[in-house]
PDB file of C-alpha atoms in Angstrom:
ATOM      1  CA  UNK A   1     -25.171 -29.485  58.245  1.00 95.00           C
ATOM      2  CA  UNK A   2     -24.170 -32.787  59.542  1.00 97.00           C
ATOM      3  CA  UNK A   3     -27.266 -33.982  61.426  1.00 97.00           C
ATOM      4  CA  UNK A   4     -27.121 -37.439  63.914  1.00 96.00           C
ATOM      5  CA  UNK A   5     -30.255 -39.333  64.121  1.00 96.00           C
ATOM      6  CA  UNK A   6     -30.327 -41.983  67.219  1.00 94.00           C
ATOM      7  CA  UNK A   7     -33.755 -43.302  68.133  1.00 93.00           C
ATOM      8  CA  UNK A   8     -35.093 -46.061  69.919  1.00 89.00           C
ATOM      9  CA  UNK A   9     -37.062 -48.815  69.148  1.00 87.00           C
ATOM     10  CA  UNK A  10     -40.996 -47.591  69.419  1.00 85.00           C
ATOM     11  CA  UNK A  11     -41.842 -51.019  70.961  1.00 83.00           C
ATOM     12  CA  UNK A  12     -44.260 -53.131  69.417  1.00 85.00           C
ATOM     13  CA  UNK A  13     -44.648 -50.733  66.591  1.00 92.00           C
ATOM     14  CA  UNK A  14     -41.610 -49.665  64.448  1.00 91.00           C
ATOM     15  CA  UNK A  15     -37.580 -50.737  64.886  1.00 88.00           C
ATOM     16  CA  UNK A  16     -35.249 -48.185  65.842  1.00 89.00           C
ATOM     17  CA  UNK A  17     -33.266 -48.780  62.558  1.00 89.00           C
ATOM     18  CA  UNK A  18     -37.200 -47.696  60.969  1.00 93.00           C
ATOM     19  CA  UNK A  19     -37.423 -44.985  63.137  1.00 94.00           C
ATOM     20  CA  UNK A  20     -34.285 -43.844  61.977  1.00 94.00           C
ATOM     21  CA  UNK A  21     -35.431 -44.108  58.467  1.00 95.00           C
ATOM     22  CA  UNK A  22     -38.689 -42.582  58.668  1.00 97.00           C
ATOM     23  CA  UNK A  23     -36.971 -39.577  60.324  1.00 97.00           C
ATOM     24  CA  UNK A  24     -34.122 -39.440  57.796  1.00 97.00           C
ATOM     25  CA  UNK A  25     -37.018 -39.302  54.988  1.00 98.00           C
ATOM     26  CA  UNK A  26     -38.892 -36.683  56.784  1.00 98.00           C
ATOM     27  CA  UNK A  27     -35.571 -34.619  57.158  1.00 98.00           C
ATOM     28  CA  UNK A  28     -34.674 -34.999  53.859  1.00 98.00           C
ATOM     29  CA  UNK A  29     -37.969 -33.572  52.721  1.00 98.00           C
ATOM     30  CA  UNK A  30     -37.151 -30.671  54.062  1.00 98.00           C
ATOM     31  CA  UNK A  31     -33.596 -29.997  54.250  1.00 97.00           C
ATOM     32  CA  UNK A  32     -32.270 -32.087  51.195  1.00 97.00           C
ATOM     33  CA  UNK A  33     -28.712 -31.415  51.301  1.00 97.00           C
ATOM     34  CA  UNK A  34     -27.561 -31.973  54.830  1.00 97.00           C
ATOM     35  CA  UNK A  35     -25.753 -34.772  55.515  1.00 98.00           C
ATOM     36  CA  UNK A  36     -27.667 -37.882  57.670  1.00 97.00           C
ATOM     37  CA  UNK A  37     -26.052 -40.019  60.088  1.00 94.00           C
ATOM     38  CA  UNK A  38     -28.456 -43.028  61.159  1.00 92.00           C
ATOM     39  CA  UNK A  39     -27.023 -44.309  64.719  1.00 89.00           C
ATOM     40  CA  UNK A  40     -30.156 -46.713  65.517  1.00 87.00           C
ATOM     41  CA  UNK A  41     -30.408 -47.114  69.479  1.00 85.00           C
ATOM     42  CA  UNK A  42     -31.339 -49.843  72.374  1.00 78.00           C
ATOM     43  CA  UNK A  43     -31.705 -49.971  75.797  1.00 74.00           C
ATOM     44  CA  UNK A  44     -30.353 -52.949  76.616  1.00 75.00           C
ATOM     45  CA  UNK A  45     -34.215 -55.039  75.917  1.00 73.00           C
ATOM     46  CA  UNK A  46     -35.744 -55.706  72.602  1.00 72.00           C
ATOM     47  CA  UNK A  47     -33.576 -54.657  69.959  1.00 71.00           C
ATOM     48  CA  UNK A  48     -30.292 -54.158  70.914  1.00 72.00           C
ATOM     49  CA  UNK A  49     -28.942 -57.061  68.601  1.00 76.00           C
ATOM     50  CA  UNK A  50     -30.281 -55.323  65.645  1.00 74.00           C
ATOM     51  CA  UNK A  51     -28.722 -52.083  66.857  1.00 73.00           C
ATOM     52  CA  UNK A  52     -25.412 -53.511  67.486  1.00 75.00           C
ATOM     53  CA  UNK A  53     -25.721 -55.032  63.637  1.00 75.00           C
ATOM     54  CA  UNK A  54     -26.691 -51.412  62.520  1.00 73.00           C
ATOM     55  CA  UNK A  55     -23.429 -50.214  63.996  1.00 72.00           C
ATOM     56  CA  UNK A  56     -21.309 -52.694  62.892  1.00 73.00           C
ATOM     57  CA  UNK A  57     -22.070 -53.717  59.718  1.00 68.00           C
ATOM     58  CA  UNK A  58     -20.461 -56.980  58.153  1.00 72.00           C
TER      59      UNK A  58
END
């Protein structure tokens, strides 16, 4: 199963690109052989830079 994971920022406590992670890890706890596609998210506020970076990397 091909499984997108797009979350926000949780603000003043984790990154979306963490979020992302920490959900990946929990996923792949459970369901080890799906296939993960971290999208990491913003608003438009706090960190859409790092989002943008996350999507385009280089």
């Amino acid at each position: 199963m091909r499984v997108v994971l797009a979350p926000d920022s949780f603000k003043g406590t984790v990154t979306a690109t963490d979020a992302a992670r920490a959900l990946a890890d929990g996923w792949r706890s459970v369901r080890p052989g799906d296939e993960l596609i971290a999208r990491p998210m913003a608003d438009g506020g706090e960190g859409t830079i790092a989002a943008v970076a996350a999507a385009l990397p280089g």
